[in-house]
Coordinates of C-alpha atoms in Angstrom, one line a residue:
Chain A
X1251 CA -43.9 7.2 -24.7
X1252 CA -42.6 3.8 -23.5
X1253 CA -43.2 2.4 -19.8
X1254 CA -42.7 4.4 -16.9
X1255 CA -39.8 3.1 -14.9
X1256 CA -40.1 2.7 -11.1
X1257 CA -37.5 2.2 -8.4
X1258 CA -38.7 -0.2 -5.7
X1259 CA -35.8 -1.0 -3.6
X1260 CA -31.9 -0.2 -3.3
X1261 CA -29.2 -1.9 -1.2
X1262 CA -25.8 -1.6 -0.3
X1263 CA -22.9 -3.8 1.1
X1264 CA -20.9 -2.4 4.0
X1265 CA -18.1 -0.5 2.6
X1266 CA -14.1 -0.4 3.9
X1267 CA -10.9 0.4 2.5
X1268 CA -10.1 -3.2 2.5
X1269 CA -12.9 -5.9 2.5
X1270 CA -10.5 -9.0 2.8
X1271 CA -13.1 -11.1 3.7
X1272 CA -14.9 -11.4 0.7
X1273 CA -14.0 -11.9 -2.9
X1274 CA -15.6 -9.8 -5.7
X1275 CA -18.6 -12.0 -6.2
X1276 CA -19.5 -12.4 -2.7
X1277 CA -19.3 -8.5 -2.4
X1278 CA -21.5 -8.0 -5.1
X1279 CA -24.1 -10.5 -3.5
X1280 CA -24.2 -8.6 -0.1
X1281 CA -25.8 -5.4 -2.3
X1282 CA -28.1 -7.5 -3.9
X1283 CA -29.5 -9.5 -0.8
X1284 CA -30.0 -6.3 0.9
X1285 CA -31.9 -4.8 -1.7
X1286 CA -34.2 -7.8 -2.0
X1287 CA -34.5 -7.9 1.6
X1288 CA -36.2 -4.4 1.5
X1289 CA -38.8 -4.9 -0.7
X1290 CA -41.7 -7.9 -1.6
X1291 CA -39.4 -9.1 -4.4
X1292 CA -37.5 -12.2 -5.1
X1293 CA -34.7 -13.3 -7.3
X1294 CA -37.2 -15.1 -9.3
X1295 CA -39.1 -12.0 -10.3
X1296 CA -36.1 -10.4 -11.8
X1297 CA -36.1 -10.5 -15.6
X1298 CA -32.7 -8.7 -16.6
X1299 CA -29.5 -7.8 -14.8
X1300 CA -27.2 -5.0 -15.4
X1301 CA -23.6 -4.8 -14.2
X1302 CA -20.5 -3.1 -14.2
X1303 CA -17.6 -1.8 -12.6
X1304 CA -14.2 0.1 -13.7
X1305 CA -12.8 -2.2 -16.0
X1306 CA -9.4 -3.9 -14.7
X1307 CA -9.1 -2.1 -11.5
X1308 CA -9.0 -5.5 -9.6
X1309 CA -7.2 -7.1 -12.4
X1310 CA -10.1 -9.2 -13.2
X1311 CA -11.5 -9.0 -16.7
X1312 CA -15.3 -9.9 -17.4
X1313 CA -15.5 -10.2 -13.6
X1314 CA -19.6 -10.3 -14.4
X1315 CA -19.3 -13.8 -15.7
X1316 CA -17.5 -15.2 -12.6
X1317 CA -20.5 -13.1 -10.5
X1318 CA -23.4 -14.9 -12.2
X1319 CA -24.3 -17.3 -9.5
X1320 CA -23.8 -15.2 -6.9
X1321 CA -26.2 -12.5 -8.6
X1322 CA -28.7 -15.1 -9.3
X1323 CA -28.5 -14.1 -13.0
X1324 CA -28.2 -18.0 -14.2
X1325 CA -30.1 -18.3 -17.5
X1326 CA -31.0 -14.8 -17.5
X1327 CA -30.5 -11.9 -19.8
X1328 CA -27.3 -9.9 -18.6
X1329 CA -25.5 -7.0 -20.0
X1330 CA -22.3 -5.5 -18.4
X1331 CA -22.0 -1.3 -18.8
X1332 CA -18.7 0.5 -17.8
X1333 CA -18.2 4.3 -18.3
X1334 CA -15.3 4.9 -16.0
X1335 CA -16.3 6.9 -12.9
X1336 CA -20.2 7.5 -14.1
X1337 CA -20.2 3.5 -14.6
X1338 CA -23.1 3.3 -11.8
X1339 CA -25.1 6.5 -13.4
X1340 CA -25.0 4.6 -16.9
X1341 CA -25.9 1.3 -15.1
X1342 CA -29.1 3.4 -13.5
X1343 CA -29.5 4.5 -17.2
X1344 CA -29.5 1.2 -18.6
X1345 CA -31.8 -0.2 -16.2
X1346 CA -34.3 2.7 -17.0
X1347 CA -34.2 2.2 -20.8
X1348 CA -34.7 -1.8 -20.2
X1349 CA -37.7 -1.2 -18.5
X1350 CA -38.9 2.1 -20.4
X1351 CA -38.3 -0.1 -23.7
X1352 CA -41.0 -2.8 -22.4
X1353 CA -38.6 -5.3 -23.0
X1354 CA -38.2 -6.5 -19.2
X1355 CA -40.5 -5.8 -16.4
X1356 CA -38.0 -6.0 -13.6
X1357 CA -34.4 -5.2 -13.9
X1358 CA -31.6 -5.7 -11.3
X1359 CA -29.2 -2.9 -11.7
X1360 CA -26.0 -3.7 -9.8
X1361 CA -22.3 -2.2 -9.3
X1362 CA -19.3 -2.7 -7.3
X1363 CA -15.7 -2.2 -6.8
X1364 CA -13.1 -3.8 -4.7
X1365 CA -10.3 -1.3 -5.2
X1366 CA -7.9 -3.2 -2.3
X1367 CA -7.4 -5.8 -5.0
X1368 CA -5.3 -3.8 -7.3
X1369 CA -3.8 -0.2 -7.7
X1370 CA -6.3 2.6 -8.2
X1371 CA -3.6 4.4 -9.7
X1372 CA -2.5 2.2 -12.4
X1373 CA -6.0 1.8 -13.3
X1374 CA -6.6 5.3 -13.3
X1375 CA -3.5 5.9 -15.4
X1376 CA -5.0 5.3 -18.4
X1377 CA -8.1 7.5 -18.0
X1378 CA -7.7 10.3 -15.8
X1379 CA -4.0 11.6 -15.2
X1380 CA -4.6 15.1 -15.4
X1381 CA -1.7 16.0 -17.5
X1382 CA -1.6 13.3 -19.8
X1383 CA -2.8 14.7 -22.9
X1384 CA -1.4 18.2 -22.8
X1385 CA 2.2 16.7 -22.5
X1386 CA 1.5 14.2 -25.1
X1387 CA 0.6 17.1 -27.5
X1388 CA 3.8 18.7 -26.4
X1389 CA 5.6 15.7 -27.8
X1390 CA 6.7 14.3 -24.6
X1391 CA 7.6 10.5 -24.7
X1392 CA 6.0 8.2 -22.1
X1393 CA 9.1 7.9 -19.5
X1394 CA 9.5 11.7 -19.6
X1395 CA 5.7 12.1 -19.2
X1396 CA 5.6 9.8 -16.1
X1397 CA 8.4 12.1 -14.5
X1398 CA 7.0 15.3 -15.4
X1399 CA 3.4 14.4 -14.3
X1400 CA 2.3 16.1 -10.7
X1401 CA -0.9 14.6 -9.4
X1402 CA -2.3 11.3 -10.7
X1403 CA -5.4 10.0 -10.9
X1404 CA -8.7 11.9 -10.6
X1405 CA -7.1 14.5 -8.1
X1406 CA -5.4 15.4 -11.2
X1407 CA -8.3 16.7 -12.7
X1408 CA -10.1 17.8 -9.7
X1409 CA -7.4 20.2 -8.8
X1410 CA -7.4 22.2 -11.8
X1411 CA -11.4 22.4 -11.5
X1412 CA -10.6 23.7 -8.1
X1413 CA -8.3 26.3 -8.8
X1414 CA -10.6 27.7 -11.3
X1415 CA -13.6 27.3 -9.2
X1416 CA -12.1 29.2 -6.5
X1417 CA -11.1 32.1 -8.6
X1418 CA -14.6 32.3 -10.0
X1419 CA -16.5 32.2 -7.0
X1420 CA -13.9 33.6 -4.4
X1421 CA -14.6 30.8 -2.1
X1422 CA -11.8 29.9 0.3
X1423 CA -10.2 26.7 1.4
X1424 CA -12.2 27.0 4.7
X1425 CA -15.3 26.7 2.5
X1426 CA -13.9 23.6 0.9
X1427 CA -13.4 21.9 4.4
X1428 CA -17.0 22.9 5.4
X1429 CA -18.2 20.7 2.7
X1430 CA -16.1 18.0 3.7
X1431 CA -17.0 18.0 7.3
X1432 CA -20.5 17.9 6.4
X1433 CA -20.1 15.2 4.4
X1434 CA -18.1 13.1 6.6
X1435 CA -20.7 13.8 9.7
X1436 CA -23.4 12.6 7.1
X1437 CA -21.5 9.4 6.4
X1438 CA -21.2 8.8 10.3
X1439 CA -25.2 8.3 10.3
X1440 CA -25.2 5.6 7.7
X1441 CA -24.2 2.3 8.2
X1442 CA -22.7 1.3 4.8
X1443 CA -20.5 4.2 4.5
X1444 CA -16.5 4.1 4.5
X1445 CA -15.4 7.4 6.3
X1446 CA -17.5 7.9 9.4
X1447 CA -15.9 11.0 11.2
X1448 CA -18.7 12.2 13.5
X1449 CA -16.4 14.6 15.2
X1450 CA -14.4 15.9 12.3
X1451 CA -13.8 19.7 12.4
X1452 CA -12.6 22.4 9.7
X1453 CA -9.8 23.0 11.6
X1454 CA -8.4 19.5 11.3
X1455 CA -9.1 19.3 7.7
X1456 CA -6.9 22.7 7.1
X1457 CA -4.1 21.0 9.3
X1458 CA -3.5 18.2 7.0
X1459 CA -1.1 18.6 4.0
X1460 CA -1.8 19.3 0.4
X1461 CA -2.0 16.6 -2.1
X1462 CA -2.3 18.7 -4.8
X1463 CA -3.2 22.4 -4.3
X1464 CA -5.8 23.5 -3.2
X1465 CA -6.7 19.7 -2.3
X1466 CA -5.4 18.4 1.1
X1467 CA -5.2 14.9 2.3
X1468 CA -8.2 15.3 4.7
X1469 CA -10.4 16.6 2.0
X1470 CA -10.2 13.8 -0.7
X1471 CA -12.0 11.1 -1.3
X1472 CA -11.0 7.4 0.2
X1473 CA -10.6 4.2 -2.0
X1474 CA -13.2 1.8 -0.7
X1475 CA -14.4 -1.8 -1.5
X1476 CA -18.1 -2.0 -1.8
X1477 CA -21.4 -2.5 -3.8
X1478 CA -24.6 -1.4 -4.9
X1479 CA -27.8 -2.6 -6.2
X1480 CA -31.1 -1.2 -7.1
X1481 CA -34.2 -2.8 -8.7
X1482 CA -36.1 -1.1 -11.4
X1483 CA -39.7 -2.4 -12.7
X1484 CA -43.0 -1.1 -14.0
X1485 CA -45.7 0.8 -12.4
X1486 CA -47.9 -2.0 -12.0
X1487 CA -45.2 -4.6 -10.5
X1488 CA -44.1 -2.0 -8.1
X1489 CA -47.5 -2.0 -6.7
X1490 CA -46.8 -5.6 -5.6
X1491 CA -43.5 -5.0 -4.5
X1492 CA -43.5 -1.8 -2.3
X1493 CA -45.5 0.7 -0.8
X1494 CA -43.2 3.4 -1.8
X1495 CA -42.4 3.6 -5.4
X1496 CA -40.0 6.1 -6.8
X1497 CA -40.4 7.3 -10.1
X1498 CA -37.8 8.0 -12.5
X1499 CA -39.0 10.9 -14.7
X1500 CA -36.0 11.7 -16.6
X1501 CA -32.2 10.7 -17.4
X1502 CA -29.7 12.1 -19.3
X1503 CA -25.8 11.3 -20.0
X1504 CA -23.7 13.9 -21.7
X1505 CA -20.2 14.5 -22.5
X1506 CA -18.9 17.6 -24.7
X1507 CA -15.6 18.3 -23.1
X1508 CA -12.5 16.7 -22.0
X1509 CA -12.2 16.3 -17.9
X1510 CA -8.3 17.3 -18.4
X1511 CA -7.2 20.6 -18.9
X1512 CA -6.2 21.1 -22.4
X1513 CA -6.7 23.3 -25.5
X1514 CA -7.0 20.3 -28.1
X1515 CA -7.5 16.8 -26.7
X1516 CA -11.5 17.3 -26.7
X1517 CA -11.3 19.0 -29.7
X1518 CA -13.5 21.8 -28.2
X1519 CA -11.1 24.5 -26.8
X1520 CA -11.9 23.9 -23.4
X1521 CA -9.6 25.7 -20.9
X1522 CA -11.5 26.3 -18.2
X1523 CA -12.4 22.8 -16.4
X1524 CA -15.0 24.2 -14.2
X1525 CA -17.4 25.5 -16.8
X1526 CA -18.8 21.9 -17.2
X1527 CA -21.3 22.7 -20.0
X1528 CA -21.8 18.7 -20.2
X1529 CA -23.3 18.9 -16.7
X1530 CA -25.7 22.1 -18.1
X1531 CA -26.9 20.1 -21.0
X1532 CA -27.5 17.0 -19.0
X1533 CA -29.6 19.0 -16.3
X1534 CA -31.5 20.6 -19.1
X1535 CA -32.4 17.3 -20.7
X1536 CA -33.3 15.5 -17.9
X1537 CA -35.1 18.1 -16.3
X1538 CA -37.1 18.8 -19.4
X1539 CA -38.3 14.9 -19.5
X1540 CA -39.0 15.2 -15.9
X1541 CA -41.4 18.4 -16.4
X1542 CA -39.1 20.2 -14.4
X1543 CA -38.9 24.2 -15.1
X1544 CA -37.4 25.5 -12.0
X1545 CA -35.0 23.1 -10.7
X1546 CA -33.9 25.4 -7.8
X1547 CA -37.5 25.6 -6.6
X1548 CA -38.7 22.2 -7.9
X1549 CA -35.7 19.7 -6.5
X1550 CA -35.8 18.9 -2.7
X1551 CA -32.8 16.8 -2.4
X1552 CA -29.5 16.5 -4.6
X1553 CA -26.9 13.4 -4.6
X1554 CA -24.2 14.9 -6.6
X1555 CA -20.9 12.9 -7.4
X1556 CA -18.3 14.8 -5.7
X1557 CA -14.9 13.1 -4.7
X1558 CA -13.3 16.6 -3.9
X1559 CA -15.4 19.0 -2.0
X1560 CA -14.8 21.8 -4.8
X1561 CA -16.8 19.6 -7.1
X1562 CA -19.8 19.4 -4.7
X1563 CA -20.1 23.1 -5.0
X1564 CA -19.6 23.5 -8.9
X1565 CA -22.0 20.3 -9.6
X1566 CA -24.8 22.0 -7.4
X1567 CA -24.5 25.4 -9.4
X1568 CA -24.2 23.7 -12.8
X1569 CA -27.2 21.5 -12.1
X1570 CA -29.0 24.4 -11.9
X1571 CA -29.9 24.3 -8.1
X1572 CA -27.6 27.3 -6.9
X1573 CA -26.7 30.6 -8.7
X1574 CA -23.2 30.3 -10.3
X1575 CA -20.6 31.5 -7.9
X1576 CA -23.0 30.8 -4.7
X1577 CA -22.7 27.3 -3.7
X1578 CA -20.3 27.9 -0.9
X1579 CA -22.5 30.7 0.8
X1580 CA -25.1 28.1 1.1
X1581 CA -23.0 25.6 2.7
X1582 CA -22.1 28.4 5.3
X1583 CA -25.6 28.9 6.0
X1584 CA -26.7 25.3 6.3
X1585 CA -29.1 25.3 3.5
X1586 CA -27.4 21.9 2.3
X1587 CA -27.3 20.2 6.0
X1588 CA -29.9 17.3 6.2
X1589 CA -32.5 19.7 7.9
X1590 CA -31.6 22.4 5.7
X1591 CA -33.9 23.8 2.7
X1592 CA -32.0 21.6 0.1
X1593 CA -30.2 18.6 1.8
X1594 CA -27.4 17.5 -0.3
X1595 CA -25.3 14.0 0.3
X1596 CA -26.8 13.2 3.4
X1597 CA -25.2 9.7 2.5
X1598 CA -21.8 11.6 3.0
X1599 CA -21.3 11.5 -0.7
X1600 CA -18.4 10.1 -2.8
X1601 CA -16.3 12.4 -0.6
X1602 CA -16.7 9.8 2.3
X1603 CA -17.4 6.3 0.3
X1604 CA -15.9 5.8 -2.9
X1605 CA -16.1 2.3 -4.5
X1606 CA -15.9 3.7 -7.8
X1607 CA -17.7 1.7 -10.2
X1608 CA -20.7 1.7 -7.4
X1609 CA -20.4 5.5 -6.5
X1610 CA -22.7 6.9 -9.3
X1611 CA -25.5 4.0 -8.7
X1612 CA -25.0 4.8 -5.0
X1613 CA -25.9 8.4 -5.5
X1614 CA -29.2 7.4 -7.6
X1615 CA -30.0 4.7 -4.6
X1616 CA -29.6 7.2 -2.0
X1617 CA -31.8 9.9 -3.8
X1618 CA -34.4 7.2 -4.1
X1619 CA -34.4 6.3 -0.5
X1620 CA -34.4 9.8 0.4
X1621 CA -37.9 10.2 -1.2
X1622 CA -38.7 6.5 -0.1
X1623 CA -37.9 7.8 3.7
X1624 CA -35.9 4.8 4.2
X1625 CA -32.6 6.4 3.9
X1626 CA -29.8 5.5 6.7
X1627 CA -29.5 9.7 7.4
X1628 CA -33.0 10.5 6.4
X1629 CA -33.6 14.2 5.9
X1630 CA -36.5 15.5 8.4
X1631 CA -37.9 17.4 5.1
X1632 CA -40.6 15.9 3.0
X1633 CA -38.9 14.8 -0.3
X1634 CA -40.9 14.8 -3.6
X1635 CA -38.3 15.2 -6.2
X1636 CA -34.6 14.3 -6.0
X1637 CA -31.4 13.9 -8.3
X1638 CA -28.7 11.1 -8.7
X1639 CA -25.4 12.6 -10.5
X1640 CA -22.6 11.1 -11.8
X1641 CA -19.1 12.4 -13.1
X1642 CA -16.0 10.4 -14.7
X1643 CA -14.1 9.3 -17.4
X1644 CA -11.5 11.3 -19.7
X1645 CA -14.1 12.8 -21.2
X1646 CA -16.2 14.2 -18.7
X1647 CA -19.0 12.2 -18.9
X1648 CA -22.1 13.4 -16.8
X1649 CA -24.9 10.9 -15.9
X1650 CA -28.0 12.1 -14.2
X1651 CA -31.2 10.4 -13.1
X1652 CA -34.3 12.7 -11.8
X1653 CA -36.5 10.9 -9.4
X1654 CA -40.0 11.5 -7.9
X1655 CA -42.8 10.5 -6.0
X1656 CA -45.0 10.5 -8.6
X1657 CA -45.2 9.9 -12.4
X1658 CA -44.5 13.3 -14.1
X1659 CA -43.1 12.3 -17.5
X1660 CA -43.4 14.7 -20.2
X1661 CA -41.0 14.1 -22.5
X1662 CA -41.1 16.1 -25.5
X1663 CA -37.6 15.5 -26.9
X1664 CA -34.6 17.5 -28.1
X1665 CA -33.0 20.4 -26.3
Chain B
X73 CA 2.6 10.4 -45.4
X74 CA 6.2 9.6 -46.1
X75 CA 9.3 9.8 -43.7
X76 CA 10.1 8.0 -40.2
X77 CA 7.1 8.0 -37.7
X78 CA 8.6 8.4 -34.2
X79 CA 7.1 5.6 -31.6
X80 CA 7.9 5.6 -28.0
X81 CA 7.6 2.8 -25.6
X82 CA 6.6 2.6 -21.9
X83 CA 5.5 0.1 -19.4
X84 CA 3.3 0.4 -16.3
X85 CA 3.7 -2.0 -13.4
X86 CA 0.7 -3.3 -12.5
X87 CA 0.2 -5.8 -9.6
X88 CA -2.9 -7.0 -8.3
X89 CA -4.2 -8.8 -4.9
X90 CA -7.0 -11.3 -4.6
X91 CA -9.0 -11.9 -1.7
X92 CA -10.2 -15.3 -1.4
X93 CA -12.9 -14.8 1.0
X94 CA -14.1 -16.8 3.9
X95 CA -15.3 -19.8 1.7
X96 CA -12.5 -20.4 -0.5
X97 CA -10.3 -20.0 2.6
X98 CA -11.9 -23.0 4.1
X99 CA -10.7 -25.0 0.9
X100 CA -7.2 -23.8 1.3
X101 CA -7.0 -24.9 4.9
X102 CA -8.3 -28.2 3.9
X103 CA -5.4 -28.8 1.4
X104 CA -3.0 -27.9 4.2
X105 CA -4.0 -31.2 5.9
X106 CA -4.4 -33.0 2.3
X107 CA -8.1 -32.9 2.6
X108 CA -10.6 -31.7 0.0
X109 CA -13.5 -29.7 1.7
X110 CA -16.5 -28.6 -0.5
X111 CA -19.9 -27.4 0.5
X112 CA -23.4 -28.9 0.2
X113 CA -26.5 -26.8 -1.1
X114 CA -29.4 -27.5 1.7
X115 CA -32.3 -26.9 -1.0
X116 CA -30.9 -28.8 -4.1
X117 CA -28.1 -31.0 -2.8
X118 CA -25.6 -29.6 -4.9
X119 CA -22.0 -30.5 -3.7
X120 CA -19.7 -27.6 -4.9
X121 CA -15.7 -27.6 -4.6
X122 CA -14.4 -25.3 -3.9
X123 CA -17.1 -24.0 -1.2
X124 CA -18.9 -20.9 -2.2
X125 CA -21.2 -18.7 -0.8
X126 CA -24.4 -19.2 -3.0
X127 CA -25.6 -21.9 -5.0
X128 CA -26.1 -21.0 -8.7
X129 CA -28.9 -22.5 -9.0
X130 CA -31.3 -21.6 -5.7
X131 CA -29.7 -18.5 -5.0
X132 CA -29.4 -19.9 -1.3
X133 CA -26.7 -19.3 1.1
X134 CA -24.7 -22.6 1.2
X135 CA -23.8 -23.5 5.1
X136 CA -23.1 -27.5 5.1
X137 CA -19.3 -28.0 4.6
X138 CA -18.6 -31.6 3.5
X139 CA -15.5 -33.6 3.2
X140 CA -14.7 -35.1 -0.2
X141 CA -12.6 -38.1 -1.5
X142 CA -9.2 -37.9 -2.9
X143 CA -10.5 -39.7 -5.9
X144 CA -12.5 -38.6 -8.8
X145 CA -13.7 -38.8 -12.7
X146 CA -12.0 -36.9 -15.7
X147 CA -14.6 -35.0 -17.2
X148 CA -12.5 -33.3 -19.9
X149 CA -9.1 -32.8 -20.9
X150 CA -6.2 -31.8 -23.5
X151 CA -2.5 -31.8 -23.9
X152 CA 0.1 -29.3 -25.1
X153 CA 3.7 -28.8 -25.8
X154 CA 3.4 -25.2 -24.9
X155 CA 4.0 -23.8 -21.9
X156 CA 2.7 -20.2 -20.7
X157 CA 5.3 -18.1 -19.0
X158 CA 4.9 -14.5 -18.0
X159 CA 6.6 -13.1 -20.9
X160 CA 5.8 -15.3 -23.8
X161 CA 4.5 -18.7 -24.7
X162 CA 7.2 -21.4 -25.3
X163 CA 7.5 -24.7 -26.5
X164 CA 8.8 -27.3 -23.9
X165 CA 10.2 -30.9 -24.0
X166 CA 7.7 -32.3 -21.9
X167 CA 4.0 -32.9 -23.2
X168 CA 1.8 -31.0 -20.4
X169 CA -1.6 -32.7 -19.7
X170 CA -4.6 -30.8 -18.2
X171 CA -7.8 -32.2 -17.1
X172 CA -11.2 -31.5 -15.6
X173 CA -11.6 -33.6 -12.5
X174 CA -14.9 -34.1 -11.1
X175 CA -14.4 -35.5 -7.4
X176 CA -16.7 -38.2 -6.4
X177 CA -19.6 -36.9 -4.8
X178 CA -19.0 -33.3 -5.9
X179 CA -21.1 -31.7 -8.9
X180 CA -18.6 -29.1 -9.7
X181 CA -15.0 -29.7 -11.4
X182 CA -11.6 -28.6 -11.1
X183 CA -9.1 -27.8 -13.8
X184 CA -5.7 -29.5 -13.0
X185 CA -2.5 -31.2 -14.3
X186 CA -3.0 -34.9 -15.1
X187 CA 0.3 -36.8 -14.2
X188 CA 2.1 -40.2 -14.3
X189 CA 0.4 -41.1 -17.4
X190 CA 0.5 -40.7 -21.5
X191 CA -1.7 -38.5 -23.6
X192 CA -2.9 -41.6 -25.6
X193 CA -4.2 -43.5 -22.2
X194 CA -6.5 -40.1 -21.4
X195 CA -10.3 -40.9 -21.7
X196 CA -13.2 -39.1 -20.5
X197 CA -14.7 -40.8 -17.5
X198 CA -11.4 -42.7 -16.4
X199 CA -10.8 -42.8 -12.7
X200 CA -8.0 -40.5 -11.3
X201 CA -6.6 -40.0 -7.7
X202 CA -4.9 -37.0 -6.3
X203 CA -1.1 -36.2 -6.1
X204 CA -0.4 -34.0 -3.3
X205 CA 2.7 -31.9 -2.8
X206 CA 5.2 -33.0 -0.3
X207 CA 4.7 -30.2 2.0
X208 CA 1.3 -28.7 1.6
X209 CA 1.2 -24.9 2.6
X210 CA -2.7 -23.9 2.2
X211 CA -2.1 -22.9 -1.5
X212 CA -3.7 -24.0 -4.6
X213 CA -0.4 -25.7 -5.7
X214 CA -0.6 -28.2 -2.5
X215 CA -2.6 -30.1 -5.3
X216 CA 0.2 -31.2 -7.8
X217 CA -2.2 -32.9 -10.0
X218 CA -4.2 -36.2 -10.5
X219 CA -3.0 -39.2 -11.5
X220 CA -4.9 -42.6 -13.2
X221 CA -6.0 -45.2 -10.5
X222 CA -4.0 -48.2 -10.7
X223 CA -1.5 -46.3 -13.0
X224 CA -1.7 -46.5 -17.0

């Protein structure tokens, strides 16, 4: 059965497009100090550290060795986890297991990204150029391949998802813009977010040029510098550290198809990139562990990893929170606003702030803070159960953490 | 498998920046005036050079800046005939000496070239003194290296 992991605190650094006032180690330190300041836990209470970011985005390999002092991790167990866009989600899961296994009592989960140091597109070209594998299969050499490629990086994946999603659900570009506007308005109410746009309108979004159809400049995620830290501990320790513990009742990490449009690369014959079977399976696994039978009714809050607005709609459906092809209608009706029935991404989401390695951990952190009632843009609704989701990697990895204000761990195993 | 296998080559240009941050910035500013600036932890008294935000032992913010002398002690060294360039390592005519230098009064050491001596003279614990470049520009290269005090 294992030990019940509990989240007692979550902290952030300030996010911006260029945090040139700090180096990577100092940036990471900011989030750790914020997390420690929000609970009665000191650095001496931490038994184990987990850290990660996108590999080589900053041109610094093994950055965690440089950061050790700035994390307060000297002479303590330390593990680096890095799984592309889901790095943060995998870090949350690693922290969960470190506590659940009984090996460590209190674990500091940390993630960062300082994208302004490097070229994100170069970093991503090895993992997520939408057309890479399809052209390789056709026998293109590298030079031709680069010349023929359209939108690179994650948008090369997002655009194909969007086209298929729009065909399935009949959602319009205006619907996509509505998702963006909600996110940017939410971000404006959080101190740590990047794109704070309190007066953004749907018309303004639709007035920006396409980057890769149907995604426009005004719809896409920024590249941010920032960091996030969370403290996981046991139920017993949590009583000492905080009055508002958040229980982690289920986690899952599933990948069963490529993120990229291709018939072969993943060996699974996937041709519709918005099917997202991996998300459905990870949801089933995590909900089962958490004892959730009716996610659409039982889950009060969702933080989903959506650099592009179509993904936010898609994930909410695939994770079982809305019926398929209906998410955009919920946005029209304001269901997902902070004061709606199912608030989504009150932090502004990845669409407003994207320090890639930290982004998926920030989803879990915000979900936990909403349950604690300590979030920057706190929903007025009482939140008992929340999810933090992550997406990334060329193999479409989905991470999911299910959090609640009480222990409900009823894991039976298997699916 | 028989027959020729087709291979392709490609290059991706990757350029990176590095933000030094406010603490290292202070160090580089000092170099411009041919001065070593470190900082001192108020809790354990450790002196770090270059200065840094957090003391690794105490996890405390370090606020107090201190000036350090131009002399120090060699704590470790090596020498090599190989020079590393961007493309590939190559052998050079001169033997290059590199050493870890702990400035007097500091608790951390810096890895820098050792100049104006011969490899056989290098000893752990020997006294060394900085050699500045003629026109310091606030860059790490302002420190040409260290040489033994009194010549050797």
